[in-house]
Short mmCIF file of C-alpha atoms in Angstrom, two decimals:
data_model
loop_
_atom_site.label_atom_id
_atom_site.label_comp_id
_atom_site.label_asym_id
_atom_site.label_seq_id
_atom_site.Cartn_x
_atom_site.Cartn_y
_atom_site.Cartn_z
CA UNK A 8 -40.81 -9.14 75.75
CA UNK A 9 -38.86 -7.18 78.43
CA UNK A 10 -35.16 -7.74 78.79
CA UNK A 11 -32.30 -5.98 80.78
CA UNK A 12 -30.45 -6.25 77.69
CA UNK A 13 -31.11 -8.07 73.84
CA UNK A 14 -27.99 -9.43 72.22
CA UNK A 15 -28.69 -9.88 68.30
CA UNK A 16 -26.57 -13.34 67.14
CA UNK A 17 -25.50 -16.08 68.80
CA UNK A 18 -22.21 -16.90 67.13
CA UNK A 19 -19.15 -16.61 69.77
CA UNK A 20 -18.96 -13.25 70.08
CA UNK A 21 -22.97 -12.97 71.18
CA UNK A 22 -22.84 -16.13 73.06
CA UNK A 23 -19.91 -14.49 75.11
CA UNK A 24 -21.26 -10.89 75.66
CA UNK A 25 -24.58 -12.29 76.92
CA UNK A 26 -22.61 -14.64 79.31
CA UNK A 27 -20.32 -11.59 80.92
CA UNK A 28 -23.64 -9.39 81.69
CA UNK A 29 -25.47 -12.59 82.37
CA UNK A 30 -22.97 -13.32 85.25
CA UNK A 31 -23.12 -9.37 86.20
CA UNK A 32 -27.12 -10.30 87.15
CA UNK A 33 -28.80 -8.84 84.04
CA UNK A 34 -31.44 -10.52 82.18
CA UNK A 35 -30.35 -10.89 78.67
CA UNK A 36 -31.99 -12.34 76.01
CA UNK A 37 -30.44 -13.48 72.95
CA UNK A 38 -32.12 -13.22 69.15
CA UNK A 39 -30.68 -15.79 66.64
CA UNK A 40 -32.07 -16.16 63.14
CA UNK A 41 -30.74 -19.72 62.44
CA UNK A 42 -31.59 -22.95 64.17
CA UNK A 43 -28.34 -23.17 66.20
CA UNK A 44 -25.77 -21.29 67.59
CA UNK A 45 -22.16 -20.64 66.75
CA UNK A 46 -22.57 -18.35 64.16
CA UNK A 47 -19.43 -19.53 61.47
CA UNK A 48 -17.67 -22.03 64.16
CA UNK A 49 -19.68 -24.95 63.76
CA UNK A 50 -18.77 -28.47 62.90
CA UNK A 51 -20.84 -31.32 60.66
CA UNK A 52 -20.63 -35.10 61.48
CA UNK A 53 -20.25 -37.41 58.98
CA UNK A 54 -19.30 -41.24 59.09
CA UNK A 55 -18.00 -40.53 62.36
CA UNK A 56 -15.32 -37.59 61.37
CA UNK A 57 -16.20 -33.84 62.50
CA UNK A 58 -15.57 -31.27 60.09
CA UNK A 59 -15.20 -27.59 60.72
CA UNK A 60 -16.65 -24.77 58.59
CA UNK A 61 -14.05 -22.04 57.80
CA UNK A 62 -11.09 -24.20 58.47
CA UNK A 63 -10.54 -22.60 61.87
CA UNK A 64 -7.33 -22.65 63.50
CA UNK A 65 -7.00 -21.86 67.36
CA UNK A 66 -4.20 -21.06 69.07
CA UNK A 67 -2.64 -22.29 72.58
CA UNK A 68 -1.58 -18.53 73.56
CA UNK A 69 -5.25 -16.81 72.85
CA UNK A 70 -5.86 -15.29 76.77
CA UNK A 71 -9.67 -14.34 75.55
CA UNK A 72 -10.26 -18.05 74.68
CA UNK A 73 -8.71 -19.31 77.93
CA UNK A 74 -10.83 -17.11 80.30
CA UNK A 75 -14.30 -17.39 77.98
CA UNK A 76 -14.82 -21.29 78.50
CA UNK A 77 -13.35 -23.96 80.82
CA UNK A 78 -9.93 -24.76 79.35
CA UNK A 79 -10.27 -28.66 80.38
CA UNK A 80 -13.68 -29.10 78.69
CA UNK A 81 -12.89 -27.40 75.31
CA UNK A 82 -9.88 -30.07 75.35
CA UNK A 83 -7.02 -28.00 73.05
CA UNK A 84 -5.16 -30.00 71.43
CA UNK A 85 -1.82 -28.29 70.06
CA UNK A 86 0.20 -29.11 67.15
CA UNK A 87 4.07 -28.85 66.74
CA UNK A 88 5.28 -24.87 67.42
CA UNK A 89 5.45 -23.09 64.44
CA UNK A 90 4.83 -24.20 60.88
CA UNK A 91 6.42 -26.11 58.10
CA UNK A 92 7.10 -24.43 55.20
CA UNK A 93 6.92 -27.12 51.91
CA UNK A 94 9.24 -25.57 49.31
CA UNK A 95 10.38 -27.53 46.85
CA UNK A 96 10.63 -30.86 48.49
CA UNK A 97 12.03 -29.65 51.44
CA UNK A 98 9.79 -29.12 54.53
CA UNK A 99 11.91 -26.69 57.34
CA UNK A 100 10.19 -25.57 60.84
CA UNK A 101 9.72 -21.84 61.46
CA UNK A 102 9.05 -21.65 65.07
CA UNK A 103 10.05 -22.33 68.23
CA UNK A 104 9.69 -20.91 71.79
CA UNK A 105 12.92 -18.80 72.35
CA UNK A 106 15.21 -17.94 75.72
CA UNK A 107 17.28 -15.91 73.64
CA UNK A 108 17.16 -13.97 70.41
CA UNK A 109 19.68 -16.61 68.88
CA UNK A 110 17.19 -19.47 68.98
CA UNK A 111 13.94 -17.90 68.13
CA UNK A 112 13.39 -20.10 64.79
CA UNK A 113 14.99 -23.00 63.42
CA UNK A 114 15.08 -21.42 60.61
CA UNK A 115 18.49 -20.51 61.33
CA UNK A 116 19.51 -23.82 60.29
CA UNK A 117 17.68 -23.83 56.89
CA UNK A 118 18.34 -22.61 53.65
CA UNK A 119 16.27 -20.37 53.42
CA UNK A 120 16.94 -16.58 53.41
CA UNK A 121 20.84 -14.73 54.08
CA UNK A 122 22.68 -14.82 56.88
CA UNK A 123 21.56 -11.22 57.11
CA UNK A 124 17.83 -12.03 57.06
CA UNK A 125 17.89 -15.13 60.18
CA UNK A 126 19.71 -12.38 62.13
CA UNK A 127 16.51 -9.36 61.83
CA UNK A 128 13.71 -12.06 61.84
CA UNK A 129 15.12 -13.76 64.90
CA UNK A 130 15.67 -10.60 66.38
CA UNK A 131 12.11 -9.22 65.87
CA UNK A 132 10.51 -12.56 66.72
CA UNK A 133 12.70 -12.78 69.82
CA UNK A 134 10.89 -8.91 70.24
CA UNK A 135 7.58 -10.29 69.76
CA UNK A 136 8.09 -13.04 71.94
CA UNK A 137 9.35 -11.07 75.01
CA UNK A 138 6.18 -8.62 74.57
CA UNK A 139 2.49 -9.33 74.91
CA UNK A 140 0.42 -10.35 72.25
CA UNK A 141 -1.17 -6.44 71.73
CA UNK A 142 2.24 -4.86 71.96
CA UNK A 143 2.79 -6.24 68.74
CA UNK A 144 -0.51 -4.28 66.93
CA UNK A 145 1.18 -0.93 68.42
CA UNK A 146 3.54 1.26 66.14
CA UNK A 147 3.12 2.77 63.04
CA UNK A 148 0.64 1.27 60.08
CA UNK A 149 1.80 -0.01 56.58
CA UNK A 150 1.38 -2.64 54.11
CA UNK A 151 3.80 -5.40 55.12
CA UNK A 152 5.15 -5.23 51.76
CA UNK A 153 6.58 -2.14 52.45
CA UNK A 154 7.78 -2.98 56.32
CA UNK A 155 9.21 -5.92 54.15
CA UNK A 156 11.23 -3.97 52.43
CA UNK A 157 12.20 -1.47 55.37
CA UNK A 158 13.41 -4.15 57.47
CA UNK A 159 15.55 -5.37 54.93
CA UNK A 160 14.42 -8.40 54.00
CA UNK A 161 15.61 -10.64 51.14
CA UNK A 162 12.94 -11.23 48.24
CA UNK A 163 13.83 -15.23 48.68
CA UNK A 164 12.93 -14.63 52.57
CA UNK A 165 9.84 -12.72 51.73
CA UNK A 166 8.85 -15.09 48.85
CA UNK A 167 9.57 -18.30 50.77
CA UNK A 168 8.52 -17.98 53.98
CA UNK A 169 7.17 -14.38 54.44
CA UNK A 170 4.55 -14.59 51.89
CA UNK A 171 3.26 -18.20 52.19
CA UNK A 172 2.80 -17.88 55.47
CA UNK A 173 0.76 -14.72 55.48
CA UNK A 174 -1.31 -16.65 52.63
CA UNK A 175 -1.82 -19.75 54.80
CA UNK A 176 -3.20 -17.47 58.10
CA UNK A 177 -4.58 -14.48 56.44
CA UNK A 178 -5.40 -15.42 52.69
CA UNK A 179 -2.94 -12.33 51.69
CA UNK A 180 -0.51 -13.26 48.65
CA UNK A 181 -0.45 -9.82 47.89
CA UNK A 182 1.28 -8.82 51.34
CA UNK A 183 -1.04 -5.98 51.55
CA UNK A 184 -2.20 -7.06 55.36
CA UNK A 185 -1.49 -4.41 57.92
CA UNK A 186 2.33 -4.89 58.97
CA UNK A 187 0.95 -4.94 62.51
CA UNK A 188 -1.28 -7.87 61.94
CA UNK A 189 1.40 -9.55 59.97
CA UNK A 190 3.44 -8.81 63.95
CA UNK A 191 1.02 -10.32 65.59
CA UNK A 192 0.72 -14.00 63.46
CA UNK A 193 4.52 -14.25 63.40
CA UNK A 194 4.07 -14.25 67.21
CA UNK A 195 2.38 -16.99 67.35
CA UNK A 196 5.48 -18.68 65.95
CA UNK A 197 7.20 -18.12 69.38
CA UNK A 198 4.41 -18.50 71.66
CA UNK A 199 2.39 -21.20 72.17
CA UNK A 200 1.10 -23.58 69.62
CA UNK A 201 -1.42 -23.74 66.77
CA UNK A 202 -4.22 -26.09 67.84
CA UNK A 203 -7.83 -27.44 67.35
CA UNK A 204 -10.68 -28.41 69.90
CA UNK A 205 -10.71 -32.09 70.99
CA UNK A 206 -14.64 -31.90 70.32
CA UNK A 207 -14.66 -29.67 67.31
CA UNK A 208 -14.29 -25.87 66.98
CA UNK A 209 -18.29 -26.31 67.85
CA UNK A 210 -17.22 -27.19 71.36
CA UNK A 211 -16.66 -23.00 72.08
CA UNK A 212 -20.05 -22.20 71.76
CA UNK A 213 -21.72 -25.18 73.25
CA UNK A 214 -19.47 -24.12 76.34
CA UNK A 215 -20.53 -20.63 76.00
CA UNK A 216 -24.60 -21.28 75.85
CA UNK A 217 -24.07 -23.52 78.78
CA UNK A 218 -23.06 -20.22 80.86
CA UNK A 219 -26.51 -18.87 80.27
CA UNK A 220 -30.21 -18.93 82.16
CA UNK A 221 -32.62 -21.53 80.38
CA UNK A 222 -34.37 -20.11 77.46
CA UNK A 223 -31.86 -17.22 76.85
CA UNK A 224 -31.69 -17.91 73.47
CA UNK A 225 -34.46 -17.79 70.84
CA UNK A 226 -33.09 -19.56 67.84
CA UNK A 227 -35.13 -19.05 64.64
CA UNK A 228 -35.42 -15.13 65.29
CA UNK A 229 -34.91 -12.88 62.78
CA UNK A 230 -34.27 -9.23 63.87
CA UNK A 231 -35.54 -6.27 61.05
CA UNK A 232 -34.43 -3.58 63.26
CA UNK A 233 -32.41 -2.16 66.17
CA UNK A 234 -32.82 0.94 68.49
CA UNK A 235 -31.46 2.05 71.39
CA UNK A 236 -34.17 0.74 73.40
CA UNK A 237 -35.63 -1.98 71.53
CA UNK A 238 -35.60 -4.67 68.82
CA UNK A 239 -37.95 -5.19 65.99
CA UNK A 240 -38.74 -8.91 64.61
CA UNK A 241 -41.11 -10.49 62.97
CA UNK A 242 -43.07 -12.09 66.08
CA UNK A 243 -42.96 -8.39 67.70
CA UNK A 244 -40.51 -6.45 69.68
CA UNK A 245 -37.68 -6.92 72.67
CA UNK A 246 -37.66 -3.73 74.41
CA UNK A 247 -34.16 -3.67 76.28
CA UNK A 248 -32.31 -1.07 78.17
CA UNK A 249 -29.49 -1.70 75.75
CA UNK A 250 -29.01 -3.63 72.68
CA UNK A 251 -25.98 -5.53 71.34
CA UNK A 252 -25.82 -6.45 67.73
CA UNK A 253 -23.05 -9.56 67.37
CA UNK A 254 -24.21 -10.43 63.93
CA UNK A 255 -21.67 -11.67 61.51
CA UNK A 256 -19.88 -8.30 59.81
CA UNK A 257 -22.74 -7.91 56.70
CA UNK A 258 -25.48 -9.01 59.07
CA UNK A 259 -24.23 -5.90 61.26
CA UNK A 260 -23.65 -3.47 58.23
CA UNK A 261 -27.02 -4.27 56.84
CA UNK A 262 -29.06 -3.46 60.38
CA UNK A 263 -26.56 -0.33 60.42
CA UNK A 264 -26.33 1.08 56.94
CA UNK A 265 -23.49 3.85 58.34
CA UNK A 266 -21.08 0.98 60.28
CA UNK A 267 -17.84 0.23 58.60
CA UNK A 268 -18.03 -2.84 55.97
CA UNK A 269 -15.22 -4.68 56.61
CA UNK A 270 -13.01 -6.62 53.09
CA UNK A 271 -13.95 -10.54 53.60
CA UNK A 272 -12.47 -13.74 52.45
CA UNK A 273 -13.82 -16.48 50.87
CA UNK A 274 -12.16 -20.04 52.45
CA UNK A 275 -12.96 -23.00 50.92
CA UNK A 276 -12.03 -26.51 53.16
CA UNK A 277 -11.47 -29.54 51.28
CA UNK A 278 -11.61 -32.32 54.00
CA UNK A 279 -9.99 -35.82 53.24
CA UNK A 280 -9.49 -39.30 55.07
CA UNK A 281 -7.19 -42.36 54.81
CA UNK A 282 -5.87 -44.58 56.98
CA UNK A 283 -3.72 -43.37 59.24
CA UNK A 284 -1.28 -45.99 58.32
CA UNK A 285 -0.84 -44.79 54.80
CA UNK A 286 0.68 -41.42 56.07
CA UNK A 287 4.22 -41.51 57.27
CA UNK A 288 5.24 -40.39 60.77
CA UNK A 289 5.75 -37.16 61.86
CA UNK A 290 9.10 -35.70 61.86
CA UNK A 291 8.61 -34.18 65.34
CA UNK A 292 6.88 -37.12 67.07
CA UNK A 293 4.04 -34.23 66.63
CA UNK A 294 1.74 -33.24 63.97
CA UNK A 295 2.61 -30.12 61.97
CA UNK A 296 0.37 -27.02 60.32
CA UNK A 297 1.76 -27.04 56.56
CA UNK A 298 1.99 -24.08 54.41
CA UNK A 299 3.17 -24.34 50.71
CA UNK A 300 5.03 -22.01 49.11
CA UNK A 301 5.72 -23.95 45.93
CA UNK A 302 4.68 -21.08 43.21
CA UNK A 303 0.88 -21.67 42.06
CA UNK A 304 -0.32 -24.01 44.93
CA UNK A 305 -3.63 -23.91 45.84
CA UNK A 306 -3.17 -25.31 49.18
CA UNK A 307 -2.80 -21.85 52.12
CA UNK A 308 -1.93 -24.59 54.72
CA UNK A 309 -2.89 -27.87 55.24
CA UNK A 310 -2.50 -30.18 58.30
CA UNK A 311 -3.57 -33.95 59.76
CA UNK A 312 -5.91 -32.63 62.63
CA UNK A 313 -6.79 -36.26 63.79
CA UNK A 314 -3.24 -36.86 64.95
CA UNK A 315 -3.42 -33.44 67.22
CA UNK A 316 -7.14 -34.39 68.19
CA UNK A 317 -7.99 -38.27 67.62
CA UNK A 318 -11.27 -37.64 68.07
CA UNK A 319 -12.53 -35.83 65.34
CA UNK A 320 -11.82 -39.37 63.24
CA UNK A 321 -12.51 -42.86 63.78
CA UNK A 322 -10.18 -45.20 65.12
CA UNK A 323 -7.24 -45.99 62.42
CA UNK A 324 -8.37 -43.34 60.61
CA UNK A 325 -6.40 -40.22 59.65
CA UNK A 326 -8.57 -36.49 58.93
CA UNK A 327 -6.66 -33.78 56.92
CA UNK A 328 -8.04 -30.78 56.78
CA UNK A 329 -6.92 -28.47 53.88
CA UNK A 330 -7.89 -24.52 53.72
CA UNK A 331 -7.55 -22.60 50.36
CA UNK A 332 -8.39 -19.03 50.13
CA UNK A 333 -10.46 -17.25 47.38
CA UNK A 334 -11.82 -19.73 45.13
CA UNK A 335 -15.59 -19.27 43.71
CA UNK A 336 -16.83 -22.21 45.82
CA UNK A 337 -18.58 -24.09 42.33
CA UNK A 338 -15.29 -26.38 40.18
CA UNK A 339 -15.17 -28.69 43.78
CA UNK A 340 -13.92 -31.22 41.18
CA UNK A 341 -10.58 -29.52 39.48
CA UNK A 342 -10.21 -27.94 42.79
CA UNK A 343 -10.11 -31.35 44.75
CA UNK A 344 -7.84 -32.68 41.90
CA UNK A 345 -5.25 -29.81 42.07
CA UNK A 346 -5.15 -29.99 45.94
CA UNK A 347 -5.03 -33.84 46.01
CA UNK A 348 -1.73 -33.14 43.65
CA UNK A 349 -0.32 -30.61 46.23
CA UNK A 350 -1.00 -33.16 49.56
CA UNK A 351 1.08 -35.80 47.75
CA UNK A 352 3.76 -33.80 47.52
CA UNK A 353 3.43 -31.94 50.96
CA UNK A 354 2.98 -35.15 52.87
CA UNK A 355 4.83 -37.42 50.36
CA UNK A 356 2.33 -39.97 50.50
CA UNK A 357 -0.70 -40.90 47.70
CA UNK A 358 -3.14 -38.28 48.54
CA UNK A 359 -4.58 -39.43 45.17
CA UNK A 360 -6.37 -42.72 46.72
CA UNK A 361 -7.57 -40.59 49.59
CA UNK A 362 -11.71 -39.79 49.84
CA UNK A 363 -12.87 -36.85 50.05
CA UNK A 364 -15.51 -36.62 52.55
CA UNK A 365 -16.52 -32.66 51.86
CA UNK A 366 -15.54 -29.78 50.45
CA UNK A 367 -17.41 -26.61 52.39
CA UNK A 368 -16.87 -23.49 50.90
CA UNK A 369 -18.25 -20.07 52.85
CA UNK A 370 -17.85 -17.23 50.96
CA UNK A 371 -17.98 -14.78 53.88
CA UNK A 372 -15.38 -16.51 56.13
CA UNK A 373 -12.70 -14.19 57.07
CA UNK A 374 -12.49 -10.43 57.80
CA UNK A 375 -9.11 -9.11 55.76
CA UNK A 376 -6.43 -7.09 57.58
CA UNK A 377 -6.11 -5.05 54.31
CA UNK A 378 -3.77 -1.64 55.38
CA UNK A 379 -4.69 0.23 56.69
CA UNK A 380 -6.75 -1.83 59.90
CA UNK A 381 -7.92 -0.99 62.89
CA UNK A 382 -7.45 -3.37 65.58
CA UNK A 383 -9.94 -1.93 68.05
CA UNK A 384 -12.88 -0.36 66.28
CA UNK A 385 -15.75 1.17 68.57
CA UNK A 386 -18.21 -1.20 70.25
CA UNK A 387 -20.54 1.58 71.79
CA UNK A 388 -22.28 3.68 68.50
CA UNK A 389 -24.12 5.28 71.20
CA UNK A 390 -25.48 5.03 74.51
CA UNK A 391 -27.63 1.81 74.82
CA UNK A 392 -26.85 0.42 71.07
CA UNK A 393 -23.44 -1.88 70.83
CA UNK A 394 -21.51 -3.38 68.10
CA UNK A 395 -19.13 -6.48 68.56
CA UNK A 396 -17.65 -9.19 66.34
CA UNK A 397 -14.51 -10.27 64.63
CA UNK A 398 -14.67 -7.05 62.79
CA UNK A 399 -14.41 -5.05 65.53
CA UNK A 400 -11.12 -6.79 66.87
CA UNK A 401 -8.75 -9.08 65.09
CA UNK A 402 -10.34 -11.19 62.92
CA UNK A 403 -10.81 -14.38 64.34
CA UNK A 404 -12.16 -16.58 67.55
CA UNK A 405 -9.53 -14.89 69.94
CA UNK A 406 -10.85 -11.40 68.50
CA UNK A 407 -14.83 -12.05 68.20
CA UNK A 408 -13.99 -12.68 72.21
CA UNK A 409 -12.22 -9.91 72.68
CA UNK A 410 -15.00 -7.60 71.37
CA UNK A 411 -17.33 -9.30 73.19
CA UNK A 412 -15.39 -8.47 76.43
CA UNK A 413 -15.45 -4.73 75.66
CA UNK A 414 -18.93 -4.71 74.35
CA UNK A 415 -20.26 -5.93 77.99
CA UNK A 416 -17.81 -3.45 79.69
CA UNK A 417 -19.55 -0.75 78.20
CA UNK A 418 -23.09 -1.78 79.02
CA UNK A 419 -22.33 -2.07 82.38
CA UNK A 420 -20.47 1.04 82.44
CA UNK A 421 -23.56 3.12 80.66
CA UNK A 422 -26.25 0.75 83.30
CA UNK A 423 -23.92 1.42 86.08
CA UNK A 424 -23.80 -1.90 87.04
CA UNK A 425 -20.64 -3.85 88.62
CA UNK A 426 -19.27 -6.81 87.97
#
């Protein structure tokens, strides 16, 4: 086969690089081992809910998402700003959208943290809000333990807001994420909302595929190797005049031996329904995202997705979807007991008589922000041989896009081609 350009993977990042040269005229073709597309954003169906691998969770502010598929279509669907922060019985909002640094978080009017520490978080928040989103991955690099402590936090700040909420969008307990990625999710406390596809977070790549030619994508294709000007599978080769490899992060490493290995996560999603009678209202006449930072939770955050997007459940019918970070994927049963134990209390209703329609664990989920990170690793390893992903960006949907967008920049840059 003879292509302008071969694009190896068709999870989002692939699907979106071959669209952008695609609509710049080149013929791409697209080499993708599994049946399907979408790489690890893919839903199941089952009894009529749709279930997410990897617990994804979007965000209303992510420009890259907005511009890669049409907004209407992929159907957002945002929760309450901010998070809720389940301590002890309690449940206060962080997060708000601010006109001044004085009401940046609600926080201010809960317990939690000195007088001292609402006055720098609101403060930096009000920063981060005022700024755009890559301002805030500028400046200089350090656990956020240590920026923690520099800014003068309080350890009951740190350990009760700071901490679980780092753990509920990063899988870090340990606070050693880079201090600039820890910048950039407290942003998203002040701008814009967490959210989930109406459809399913499979929804991004259908919309994606639909941007290219007929028959760009091969599914069942394994690649073995990668050059410059050419791509070796089992059925025979793709010569190319340039060659992007969007394979997930060890897919990548193992086809280039020298690229970086990134630190990954394991997530494991427990997914439960009930009726959506049996769970009380929400506070804010909108659902909330849930972190817990009771001391030995399971549960990283937790959250009723049906009532943001009714149609991932039936009618009546309430879908919680609950993401927990670093377990071995194989005791589903004490796992699903301890969590069920944790929902009650987070939602104060009897998670206990809830079913449990699947628990999907992928080993391989999440790319760490472990300090030291870098936000913007190369996409061009040489002329004619590219490199993009979530590991190449930040690490999620809003970064694998991102990559993707300066992964086609540079082949039409080196093919001299406009858009």
């Amino acid at each position: 086969m003879r292509a302008d350009v071969c694009v190896v993977g068709a999870g989002i990042s692939g699907l979106a690089a071959a669209a952008e040269l695609a609509d710049a005229g080149l013929a791409v073709t697209v080499l993708e081992a599994a049946e399907r597309v979408g790489g690890r954003a893919v839903d199941t169906r089952i009894g009529g809910y749709t279930l997410a691998d990897g617990g994804h969770l979007l965000h209303t502010s992510w420009a890259a998402l907005r511009q890669a598929v049409p907004w209407a279509e992929l159907g957002l669907r945002g929760f309450a700003p901010g998070v809720r922060v389940h301590i002890a019985g309690h449940r206060p909002r962080f997060g708000a959208a601010p006109t001044r640094p004085q009401q940046t978080i609600s926080a201010l009017r809960t317990p939690l943290g000195t007088a001292a520490d609402k006055a720098r978080l609101s403060k930096l928040l009000y920063k981060l809000a005022s700024g755009a989103p890559e301002k805030a991955l500028t400046g200089a690099e350090q656990p956020c333990s240590d920026s923690f402590v520099a800014r003068g936090y309080s350890a009951e700040l740190v350990d009760r807001f700071l901490r679980p909420y780092l753990a509920g969008l990063a899988g870090d307990e340990d606070l050693a994420t880079s201090c600039r990625g820890a910048d950039w999710l407290l942003r998203l406390l002040v701008r814009g909302r967490f959210a989930v596809p109406g459809g399913g977070v499979g929804q991004i790549a259908k919309l994606l595929a639909r941007r290219l030619p007929a028959d760009t994508v091969r599914l069942g294709t394994r690649v073995h190797t990668v050059h410059a000007d050419r791509v070796g599978t089992a059925d025979g080769e793709v010569r190319a005049s340039a060659v992007v490899v969007a394979a997930d992060p060890l897919g990548a490493v193992e086809l280039f031996p020298g690229l970086h290995e990134p630190r990954m996560r394991a997530v494991t999603t427990l997914w439960h329904a009930t009726a959506d009678a049996d769970l009380p209202p929400d506070p804010d006449r909108s659902p909330s995202v849930f972190v817990d930072a009771d001391p030995g939770s399971p549960v990283a955050r937790t959250a009723v997705v049906s009532r943001a997007a009714p149609g991932l459940a039936p009618p009546g019918r309430a879908l919680i979807a609950t993401s927990v970070f670093g377990e071995d994927g194989k005791r589903h049963d004490a796992l699903d007991k301890a969590v069920r134990a944790r929902l009650t209390a987070i939602y104060d209703a009897h998670a206990g008589r809830w079913e449990t329609l699947d628990i999907r664990h992928v080993e391989h989920a999440v790319v760490s922000m472990h300090s030291p990170h870098n936000f913007a690793r190369p996409v061009r390893l040489i002329n004619g041989l590219y490199v993009c992903g979530d590991h190449r960006d930040l690490p999620n949907i809003e970064g694998a896009l991102q990559s993707a967008r300066r992964a086609a920049d540079a082949v039409l840059t080196d093919l001299r081609v406009r858009r």
